Coordinates of C-alpha atoms and ligand atoms in Angstrom, one line a residue:
M25 CA 54.4 9.8 27.2
T26 CA 51.3 11.8 27.8
D27 CA 53.1 15.0 27.0
I28 CA 54.4 13.7 23.7
N29 CA 50.9 12.5 22.8
D30 CA 49.4 15.8 23.7
K31 CA 51.9 17.6 21.6
L32 CA 51.3 15.3 18.7
V33 CA 47.6 15.4 19.0
Q34 CA 47.1 19.1 19.7
P35 CA 48.5 20.6 16.5
S36 CA 46.6 18.2 14.4
L37 CA 43.4 19.3 16.1
A38 CA 44.3 22.9 15.8
S39 CA 45.3 22.5 12.2
A40 CA 41.8 21.6 11.1
P41 CA 40.5 25.0 10.3
D42 CA 38.2 23.6 7.6
Q43 CA 36.2 21.7 10.0
P44 CA 34.1 24.0 12.2
P45 CA 33.4 22.7 15.7
A46 CA 30.6 20.3 15.7
A47 CA 27.4 22.4 16.1
P48 CA 24.7 21.1 18.4
L49 CA 22.3 19.0 16.3
R50 CA 19.5 21.3 15.2
R51 CA 16.1 19.9 14.7
L52 CA 14.1 20.9 11.7
P53 CA 10.6 22.3 12.4
W54 CA 8.9 19.3 11.1
Q55 CA 11.0 17.1 13.3
H56 CA 9.9 19.1 16.3
L57 CA 6.3 18.7 15.1
R58 CA 6.8 14.9 14.7
Q59 CA 8.4 14.7 18.1
S60 CA 5.6 16.6 19.8
L61 CA 3.0 14.6 17.9
I62 CA 4.4 11.3 19.2
A63 CA 3.7 12.5 22.7
V64 CA 0.1 13.3 21.9
P65 CA -2.4 10.5 22.8
F66 CA -3.5 8.3 19.9
R67 CA -7.2 9.4 20.4
V68 CA -6.2 13.1 19.9
R69 CA -4.0 12.2 16.9
L70 CA -6.9 10.3 15.4
T71 CA -9.2 13.3 15.9
L72 CA -6.7 15.7 14.5
L73 CA -6.2 13.4 11.5
Y74 CA -10.0 13.1 10.8
T75 CA -10.4 16.9 11.2
S76 CA -7.5 17.8 9.0
L77 CA -8.6 15.4 6.3
F78 CA -12.1 16.8 6.5
S79 CA -10.8 20.4 6.3
V80 CA -8.7 19.6 3.2
A81 CA -11.8 18.0 1.6
L82 CA -13.8 21.1 2.6
L83 CA -11.2 23.5 1.3
V84 CA -11.1 21.7 -2.1
I85 CA -14.9 21.6 -2.3
G86 CA -15.1 25.3 -1.3
V87 CA -12.5 26.5 -3.7
G88 CA -14.2 24.4 -6.5
V89 CA -17.6 25.8 -5.8
H90 CA -16.3 29.3 -5.6
F91 CA -14.5 28.9 -8.8
A92 CA -17.4 27.3 -10.6
V93 CA -19.9 30.0 -9.4
A94 CA -17.5 32.8 -10.3
Q95 CA -17.0 31.3 -13.8
A96 CA -20.8 31.0 -14.3
L97 CA -21.4 34.6 -13.1
Y98 CA -18.7 36.1 -15.3
A99 CA -19.9 34.1 -18.2
G100 CA -23.4 35.5 -17.5
V101 CA -22.0 39.0 -17.6
Q102 CA -20.2 38.4 -20.9
S103 CA -23.3 36.9 -22.4
D104 CA -25.3 40.0 -21.1
L105 CA -22.9 42.3 -22.8
T106 CA -22.9 40.3 -26.1
S107 CA -26.7 39.9 -26.3
A108 CA -27.2 43.7 -25.5
T109 CA -24.7 44.5 -28.3
Q110 CA -26.6 42.3 -30.7
Q111 CA -29.9 43.8 -29.8
V112 CA -28.6 47.3 -30.4
R113 CA -27.2 46.2 -33.7
A114 CA -30.6 44.7 -34.7
I115 CA -32.4 48.0 -33.8
L116 CA -29.8 50.1 -35.6
N117 CA -30.2 47.9 -38.7
A118 CA -34.0 48.2 -38.4
V119 CA -34.1 52.0 -38.2
G120 CA -31.8 52.3 -41.2
L121 CA -28.9 54.3 -39.9
Q122 CA -27.8 55.6 -43.3
S123 CA -30.8 57.9 -43.6
I124 CA -30.0 59.8 -40.4
R125 CA -28.2 63.0 -41.3
T126 CA -27.9 66.3 -39.6
P127 CA -28.9 69.5 -41.3
S128 CA -25.2 70.1 -42.0
G129 CA -25.3 66.9 -43.9
Q130 CA -23.2 65.1 -41.3
L131 CA -24.0 61.5 -40.4
Q132 CA -25.5 61.5 -36.9
L133 CA -26.4 58.7 -34.5
Y134 CA -29.4 59.1 -32.3
L135 CA -31.1 56.9 -29.8
D136 CA -34.7 56.2 -30.5
R137 CA -37.3 55.2 -27.9
D138 CA -37.1 51.5 -28.6
F139 CA -33.5 51.7 -28.0
I140 CA -33.8 53.5 -24.7
Q141 CA -36.6 51.1 -23.7
L142 CA -34.2 48.3 -24.3
F143 CA -31.9 49.5 -21.5
T144 CA -34.3 50.9 -19.0
N145 CA -34.5 48.8 -15.8
R146 CA -31.4 46.9 -16.9
N147 CA -28.1 46.9 -15.2
I148 CA -26.5 47.6 -18.5
G149 CA -25.9 50.8 -20.5
A150 CA -24.9 51.7 -24.0
Q151 CA -22.9 54.6 -25.4
F152 CA -22.2 55.7 -29.0
F153 CA -19.0 57.3 -30.0
R154 CA -17.9 59.0 -33.2
L155 CA -14.9 57.8 -35.0
D156 CA -12.8 60.4 -33.2
G157 CA -13.9 59.0 -29.9
T158 CA -16.3 61.8 -28.8
L159 CA -19.5 60.7 -27.2
V160 CA -22.6 61.1 -29.3
S161 CA -25.3 59.8 -27.0
N162 CA -25.9 57.3 -24.2
T163 CA -28.8 55.5 -22.5
P164 CA -29.8 57.3 -19.4
N165 CA -29.5 54.4 -17.0
L166 CA -26.2 53.6 -15.4
E167 CA -25.1 57.3 -15.7
P168 CA -22.5 56.9 -13.0
Y169 CA -20.8 54.1 -14.9
M170 CA -20.6 55.8 -18.2
L171 CA -17.0 55.6 -19.3
P172 CA -14.9 57.2 -22.0
L173 CA -13.9 55.2 -25.1
P174 CA -10.6 53.4 -24.5
P175 CA -7.9 54.6 -27.0
E176 CA -7.4 51.1 -28.4
A177 CA -11.0 51.1 -29.5
L178 CA -10.2 53.7 -32.1
Q179 CA -8.1 51.0 -33.9
L180 CA -11.2 48.9 -34.5
T181 CA -12.2 48.4 -38.1
S182 CA -15.6 47.4 -39.6
T183 CA -14.5 43.8 -39.7
N184 CA -13.6 43.6 -36.0
T185 CA -17.1 42.5 -35.1
N186 CA -16.0 40.7 -31.9
G187 CA -14.8 44.1 -30.5
I188 CA -12.8 44.6 -27.3
T189 CA -13.7 43.6 -23.8
L190 CA -12.1 45.2 -20.8
V191 CA -12.8 45.8 -17.1
R192 CA -12.2 49.3 -15.6
D193 CA -12.6 50.6 -12.1
V194 CA -15.1 53.4 -11.6
N195 CA -15.1 54.7 -8.0
G196 CA -14.1 51.4 -6.7
V197 CA -16.7 49.4 -8.7
P198 CA -15.3 47.2 -11.5
V199 CA -17.2 47.9 -14.8
K200 CA -17.0 45.5 -17.7
S201 CA -17.4 47.0 -21.2
L202 CA -17.7 45.5 -24.7
I203 CA -16.8 47.9 -27.5
T204 CA -17.8 47.1 -31.1
P205 CA -17.7 49.1 -34.3
V206 CA -21.0 50.5 -35.7
V207 CA -21.1 49.7 -39.4
L208 CA -23.6 50.9 -42.0
R209 CA -25.3 48.5 -44.4
D210 CA -22.9 49.6 -47.1
G211 CA -20.0 48.7 -44.9
Q212 CA -19.1 52.2 -43.9
L213 CA -17.7 52.5 -40.3
L214 CA -19.8 55.0 -38.5
G215 CA -18.6 55.0 -34.9
F216 CA -18.4 52.7 -31.9
L217 CA -20.9 51.2 -29.5
Q218 CA -19.7 50.7 -25.9
V219 CA -22.0 48.4 -23.8
S220 CA -21.0 48.4 -20.1
R221 CA -22.1 46.6 -17.0
P222 CA -21.0 47.2 -13.4
L223 CA -19.8 44.0 -11.7
D224 CA -20.7 45.0 -8.2
D225 CA -23.6 42.5 -8.0
V226 CA -21.3 39.7 -9.1
A227 CA -18.7 40.7 -6.5
D228 CA -21.5 40.9 -3.9
T229 CA -22.7 37.4 -4.8
L230 CA -19.2 36.0 -4.6
T231 CA -18.6 37.7 -1.2
L232 CA -21.8 36.2 0.1
L233 CA -20.8 32.8 -1.3
Q234 CA -17.4 33.1 0.4
Q235 CA -19.1 34.0 3.7
I236 CA -21.5 31.1 3.4
L237 CA -18.7 28.7 2.6
L238 CA -16.4 30.0 5.4
G239 CA -19.2 30.0 8.0
G240 CA -20.7 26.7 6.9
G241 CA -17.2 25.2 6.7
M242 CA -16.3 26.4 10.2
I243 CA -19.5 24.9 11.6
A244 CA -18.9 21.7 9.7
L245 CA -15.4 21.6 11.0
I246 CA -16.4 22.0 14.6
V247 CA -19.1 19.4 14.3
T248 CA -16.7 17.0 12.6
G249 CA -14.0 17.6 15.3
L250 CA -16.4 16.9 18.1
G251 CA -17.8 13.9 16.2
A252 CA -14.3 12.6 15.6
M253 CA -13.4 13.1 19.2
Y254 CA -16.5 11.2 20.3
L255 CA -16.1 8.4 17.7
S256 CA -12.4 7.8 18.4
K257 CA -13.1 7.7 22.2
R258 CA -15.8 5.2 21.6
A259 CA -13.7 3.2 19.1
L260 CA -10.7 3.0 21.5
R261 CA -12.7 2.2 24.6
P262 CA -12.4 -1.6 24.1
I263 CA -8.7 -1.2 23.6
E264 CA -8.5 0.7 26.9
Q265 CA -10.4 -2.2 28.5
I266 CA -7.9 -4.7 27.0
T267 CA -5.0 -2.6 28.3
S268 CA -6.4 -2.3 31.8
T269 CA -7.0 -6.0 32.0
A270 CA -3.5 -6.7 30.7
Q271 CA -2.1 -4.3 33.3
S272 CA -4.0 -6.1 36.0
I273 CA -2.5 -9.3 34.9
V274 CA 0.9 -7.8 35.1
R275 CA 0.2 -6.3 38.5
A276 CA -1.2 -9.6 39.9
E277 CA 1.6 -11.6 38.1
D278 CA -1.1 -14.0 37.3
L279 CA -0.6 -15.5 33.8
G280 CA -3.6 -17.7 34.4
R281 CA -6.0 -14.7 33.8
R282 CA -7.5 -14.0 30.4
I283 CA -9.0 -10.9 28.8
P284 CA -12.8 -11.3 28.3
E285 CA -13.4 -11.7 24.6
P286 CA -15.7 -9.0 23.0
A287 CA -19.0 -10.3 21.6
Q288 CA -18.4 -8.7 18.1
R289 CA -16.1 -10.8 15.9
D290 CA -14.1 -7.9 14.7
E291 CA -10.4 -6.8 14.8
L292 CA -10.6 -6.2 18.5
H293 CA -11.9 -9.7 19.0
Q294 CA -9.0 -10.9 17.0
L295 CA -6.6 -8.9 19.1
T296 CA -8.1 -10.2 22.3
V297 CA -7.9 -13.8 21.1
T298 CA -4.2 -13.3 20.1
I299 CA -3.3 -11.8 23.4
N300 CA -5.0 -14.6 25.2
E301 CA -3.2 -17.1 23.1
L302 CA 0.1 -15.3 23.9
L303 CA -0.7 -15.5 27.6
S304 CA -1.5 -19.2 27.3
R305 CA 1.8 -19.8 25.5
L306 CA 3.7 -17.7 28.1
E307 CA 2.0 -19.6 30.9
Q308 CA 2.9 -22.9 29.3
L309 CA 6.5 -21.8 28.7
F310 CA 6.8 -20.5 32.2
S311 CA 5.5 -23.7 33.8
T312 CA 7.7 -25.8 31.5
Q313 CA 10.6 -23.8 32.6
Q314 CA 9.7 -24.1 36.2
R315 CA 9.3 -27.8 35.8
F316 CA 12.5 -28.1 33.9
V317 CA 14.5 -26.3 36.6
A318 CA 12.9 -28.4 39.3
D319 CA 13.6 -31.6 37.3
V320 CA 17.2 -30.6 36.7
S321 CA 17.8 -29.7 40.3
H322 CA 16.3 -33.0 41.4
E323 CA 18.3 -35.0 38.9
L324 CA 21.6 -33.3 39.8
R325 CA 21.0 -33.7 43.5
T326 CA 20.9 -37.5 43.3
P327 CA 24.4 -38.1 42.0
L328 CA 25.8 -35.3 44.1
T329 CA 24.2 -36.8 47.3
A330 CA 25.7 -40.2 46.3
M331 CA 29.1 -38.6 45.9
Q332 CA 28.7 -36.8 49.2
G333 CA 27.9 -40.2 50.9
N334 CA 31.0 -41.7 49.3
L335 CA 33.1 -38.8 50.5
E336 CA 31.9 -39.5 54.0
V337 CA 32.7 -43.1 53.7
L338 CA 36.2 -42.2 52.6
D339 CA 36.4 -39.7 55.5
R340 CA 35.5 -42.4 57.9
G341 CA 38.6 -44.3 56.9
A342 CA 37.6 -46.4 53.9
G343 CA 41.1 -45.9 52.5
A344 CA 42.4 -48.6 54.9
D345 CA 40.2 -51.2 53.2
P346 CA 41.3 -51.6 49.5
A347 CA 38.2 -53.4 48.5
L348 CA 35.9 -50.7 50.0
L349 CA 38.1 -48.0 48.5
K350 CA 37.8 -49.5 45.1
E351 CA 34.1 -49.7 45.4
V352 CA 33.8 -46.1 46.6
I353 CA 36.0 -44.8 43.7
D354 CA 34.0 -46.9 41.2
D355 CA 30.8 -45.5 42.5
M356 CA 32.1 -42.0 42.4
R357 CA 33.4 -42.5 38.8
R358 CA 30.0 -43.8 37.8
E359 CA 28.2 -40.9 39.4
T360 CA 30.6 -38.4 37.8
A361 CA 30.1 -40.0 34.4
R362 CA 26.4 -39.8 34.9
L363 CA 26.6 -36.1 35.8
I364 CA 28.8 -35.4 32.8
R365 CA 26.4 -37.2 30.5
M366 CA 23.4 -35.4 32.0
V367 CA 25.0 -32.0 31.7
N368 CA 25.9 -32.8 28.1
D369 CA 22.4 -33.9 27.3
L370 CA 21.0 -30.7 28.9
L371 CA 23.4 -28.6 26.9
L372 CA 22.2 -30.3 23.8
L373 CA 18.5 -29.8 24.7
V374 CA 19.2 -26.1 25.4
Q375 CA 20.7 -25.9 21.9
S376 CA 17.4 -27.4 20.6
E377 CA 15.5 -24.7 22.3
T378 CA 17.7 -21.8 21.1
H379 CA 17.2 -23.1 17.6
V380 CA 20.9 -23.3 16.9
A381 CA 21.2 -24.3 13.2
L382 CA 22.3 -27.9 12.7
R383 CA 25.0 -28.7 10.2
H384 CA 23.9 -29.7 6.7
E385 CA 26.5 -32.1 5.4
P386 CA 26.3 -35.4 3.5
V387 CA 26.0 -38.2 5.9
E388 CA 26.6 -41.9 4.8
L389 CA 24.1 -43.6 7.1
D390 CA 25.5 -47.1 6.4
T391 CA 28.9 -46.1 7.6
L392 CA 27.4 -44.3 10.6
L393 CA 25.4 -47.4 11.5
L394 CA 28.6 -49.5 11.5
E395 CA 30.3 -47.0 13.7
V396 CA 27.4 -47.1 16.2
F397 CA 27.4 -50.8 16.1
R398 CA 31.1 -50.9 17.0
E399 CA 30.7 -48.5 19.8
L400 CA 27.7 -50.4 21.2
R401 CA 29.4 -53.8 21.1
P402 CA 31.5 -53.4 24.3
L403 CA 28.2 -52.5 26.2
A404 CA 26.3 -55.4 24.9
G405 CA 27.5 -57.9 27.5
Q406 CA 25.2 -61.0 27.3
V407 CA 22.9 -59.3 24.8
R408 CA 23.4 -60.3 21.2
L409 CA 23.9 -57.3 19.0
R410 CA 23.3 -57.6 15.2
I411 CA 23.0 -55.6 12.1
G412 CA 19.9 -56.4 10.0
A413 CA 19.0 -54.7 6.7
E414 CA 21.7 -52.3 5.6
D415 CA 21.0 -50.2 2.5
Q416 CA 23.5 -47.7 1.3
I417 CA 21.9 -44.3 2.0
L418 CA 23.1 -40.8 2.0
V419 CA 21.2 -38.0 3.7
Y420 CA 22.1 -34.4 4.5
G421 CA 22.3 -33.3 8.1
D422 CA 24.4 -33.1 11.2
R423 CA 26.4 -36.3 11.5
D424 CA 27.3 -36.0 15.2
R425 CA 23.7 -35.4 16.2
I426 CA 22.3 -38.3 14.1
K427 CA 25.0 -40.6 15.6
Q428 CA 24.1 -39.5 19.1
A429 CA 20.4 -40.2 18.5
L430 CA 21.2 -43.7 17.2
L431 CA 23.5 -44.3 20.1
N432 CA 20.9 -43.3 22.5
L433 CA 18.4 -45.8 21.0
G434 CA 21.1 -48.5 21.0
V435 CA 22.1 -47.9 24.6
N436 CA 18.5 -48.0 25.7
A437 CA 17.8 -51.2 23.8
L438 CA 20.8 -52.9 25.4
Q439 CA 19.8 -51.5 28.8
Y440 CA 16.2 -52.7 28.7
T441 CA 17.0 -56.1 27.1
P442 CA 17.8 -58.9 29.5
P443 CA 20.9 -61.1 28.9
G444 CA 20.3 -63.5 26.1
G445 CA 18.1 -61.1 24.3
L446 CA 18.7 -59.7 20.8
V447 CA 19.2 -56.1 19.6
V448 CA 19.1 -55.5 15.8
L449 CA 20.3 -52.3 14.2
G450 CA 18.9 -51.6 10.7
L451 CA 18.9 -49.1 7.8
E452 CA 16.4 -49.1 5.0
R453 CA 14.6 -46.8 2.6
Y454 CA 11.0 -46.1 3.4
E455 CA 9.2 -44.0 0.8
Q456 CA 10.9 -40.6 0.9
F457 CA 12.8 -41.4 4.1
A458 CA 15.8 -43.2 5.3
C459 CA 14.8 -45.4 8.3
L460 CA 17.3 -46.1 11.0
S461 CA 15.9 -48.7 13.3
V462 CA 16.8 -50.3 16.7
A463 CA 14.8 -53.4 17.6
D464 CA 15.1 -55.3 20.8
T465 CA 13.6 -58.3 22.5
G466 CA 13.6 -56.5 25.8
V467 CA 11.0 -55.5 28.5
G468 CA 8.8 -53.5 26.1
I469 CA 6.8 -50.3 26.9
S470 CA 3.1 -50.2 27.7
E471 CA 0.8 -48.0 25.5
A472 CA 0.3 -45.5 28.4
E473 CA 4.0 -45.1 28.8
R474 CA 4.7 -44.8 25.2
A475 CA 2.8 -41.5 25.2
H476 CA 5.4 -40.0 27.6
I477 CA 8.7 -41.6 26.9
F478 CA 9.8 -38.8 24.6
D479 CA 9.1 -36.2 27.3
R480 CA 12.1 -34.8 29.2
F481 CA 13.0 -36.5 32.4
Y482 CA 10.4 -39.1 31.9
R483 CA 11.4 -42.6 32.9
V484 CA 9.1 -45.6 33.1
D485 CA 10.8 -47.1 36.1
R486 CA 12.7 -44.4 37.9
S487 CA 14.8 -46.6 40.2
R488 CA 15.7 -49.0 37.4
S489 CA 16.5 -46.3 35.0
R490 CA 18.5 -44.3 37.4
H491 CA 20.5 -47.3 38.3
S492 CA 21.4 -47.6 34.6
G493 CA 22.5 -44.0 34.5
G494 CA 19.6 -42.5 32.5
A495 CA 18.0 -39.2 33.4
G496 CA 15.1 -39.5 31.0
L497 CA 16.7 -37.2 28.5
G498 CA 17.9 -39.7 25.8
L499 CA 14.6 -40.1 23.9
S500 CA 13.8 -36.4 24.0
I501 CA 17.2 -35.8 22.3
V502 CA 16.3 -38.5 19.7
K503 CA 13.0 -36.8 19.0
W504 CA 14.6 -33.3 18.7
V505 CA 17.4 -34.6 16.3
A506 CA 14.8 -36.3 14.1
E507 CA 12.5 -33.3 14.0
A508 CA 15.4 -30.8 13.5
H509 CA 16.2 -32.8 10.3
S510 CA 12.5 -32.6 9.2
G511 CA 12.1 -36.2 10.1
Y512 CA 10.3 -38.1 12.9
V513 CA 10.6 -41.0 15.4
T514 CA 8.3 -43.9 15.9
V515 CA 8.1 -46.6 18.5
A516 CA 6.3 -50.0 18.4
S517 CA 6.4 -52.1 21.5
E518 CA 4.8 -54.9 23.3
V519 CA 5.4 -55.4 27.0
G520 CA 7.6 -58.4 27.6
R521 CA 8.3 -58.9 24.0
G522 CA 10.4 -56.0 23.0
S523 CA 10.4 -52.6 21.3
T524 CA 11.4 -51.1 17.9
F525 CA 12.4 -47.5 17.7
A526 CA 12.9 -45.9 14.3
I527 CA 14.3 -42.6 13.2
Y528 CA 13.0 -41.4 9.8
L529 CA 15.2 -38.8 8.0
P530 CA 14.2 -37.3 4.7
L531 CA 16.1 -38.5 1.6
P532 CA 17.7 -35.8 -0.5
E533 CA 15.5 -34.4 -3.4
P534 CA 16.4 -36.3 -6.6
A535 CA 18.5 -34.1 -8.9
V536 CA 16.5 -32.2 -11.5
S537 CA 18.4 -33.7 -14.4
A538 CA 17.8 -37.2 -13.0
G539 CA 14.1 -36.4 -12.8
A540 CA 14.0 -35.1 -16.3
E541 CA 15.4 -38.2 -17.9
Ligands
ADP13 P1 16.7 -42.9 30.1 O1 17.9 -42.1 30.0 O2 16.1 -43.0 31.4 O3 16.8 -44.2 29.3 P2 15.2 -42.1 27.8 O4 14.6 -40.8 27.4 O5 16.2 -42.6 26.9 O6 15.7 -42.0 29.3 O7 14.0 -43.1 27.9 C1 12.8 -42.9 28.6 C2 12.2 -44.1 29.2 O8 11.7 -44.9 28.1 C3 13.2 -45.0 29.9 O9 13.2 -44.7 31.3 C4 12.7 -46.4 29.7 O10 11.8 -46.7 30.7 C5 11.9 -46.3 28.4 N1 12.6 -46.9 27.3 C6 13.4 -46.3 26.4 N2 13.9 -47.2 25.5 C7 13.4 -48.4 25.9 C8 13.5 -49.8 25.3 N3 14.3 -50.0 24.3 N4 12.8 -50.8 25.9 C9 12.1 -50.5 27.0 N5 11.9 -49.3 27.6 C10 12.6 -48.3 27.0

């Protein structure tokens, strides 16, 4: 068998060349980063987060400032060049260029004193070029940055008053030039004016700004990092206290301890209060569970002990006496029935605790009341059992559970009503509820006891109740069933005169069409 399987399986595996063998799962770099960040303490992560946010903000501000300053500086350079060009033009116009001619009759540009004055002590120089691009004259300042006329300038006509702007490199220093045509009053193009300015000061200013921004930024970053570290440590200190208290509670296994509440009414106060509430709830649940287990063991022990006693009686030869044998068997049957009933009740109550959803089906309460009445009749004995008001009412819910609740009330009423007494079952509408009631003329329940009868395992008179087979679970089941149907139970009672229990179940919402009519 194995061989055949192997043979069948092997080729199919081998004939899957398209599927490469599963490669070991590779993690992407960011997954690695995430994984390693998870291991980093929260305080450090907080500090890292603060600092990175701050660096991003700093970077944005730094780049912005640098950009704005550079823009302003370069705009300043441009306006320097433009205003110098305009001043030169104004002077040229004032001296009347058309009158300047060389002895050979050629038009000649010259630089007068005003003109030179204009450029002395300024980080800006001017050059005149003939139409063929040869240099005529230049201001003496900025000699090292005097540049030839760029070839494209020769294309400028008298109408191109905006000229050409360009940046060239002179021995590693960028120099910006503005070239404009020089035009006579009569519109004749005479040559070209090139005004230049080295940009080294701008570059120096920007470098200095960069250094300030970088240095200042680093210092600010270090200060922020340290501050963030200190602040996050301070902010998380109360949480550490809460954790250590909680740990001490775990170590001591003492649910009775509470975390001291911080004085300030902030989120941490809220957290502490919530944890303390959680502890109280846990403590309560824990003690309820302990009590429940103790009660259950106690209750189970009683019938089991009784049965053990009966077994001993049998062992001692009760079989020889038919009357005794019958008594022992009856007794054992009663105890077994009681055990079964108790276990069933417990199962039901466990169901209530695990929030198992109840059925949601239409339940005709009048039919159900009749059924309960019929089932109770054999138990009534000398007690008169009647049906009082009986409306026709339909509710939605779990039929079996509602029936059981009503049966529990009925059995109790019959149990705690002496012979000759009266038990009346009823069904009426009461506001938005259907009211199933069981009234008896029995022993009644005092006010102090009424507060506890719905508790599990609570019995007013333990010996009497036990004799009747109850374990004190009946009414807690009734209460659970009513509440699980969004209803409630009430009890009115007077000692010696009787009690009336009532289960209120919500009526179905009226249909929308009915409401609209
Ligand atoms: P049990 O199974 O012992 O009857 P229940 O939870 O049904 O437990 O009832 C709790 C206690 O309430 C009973 O022990 C009994 O003392 C009291 N009780 C319940 N119903 C009645 C009633 N109709 N008349 C008087 N006492 C009642």
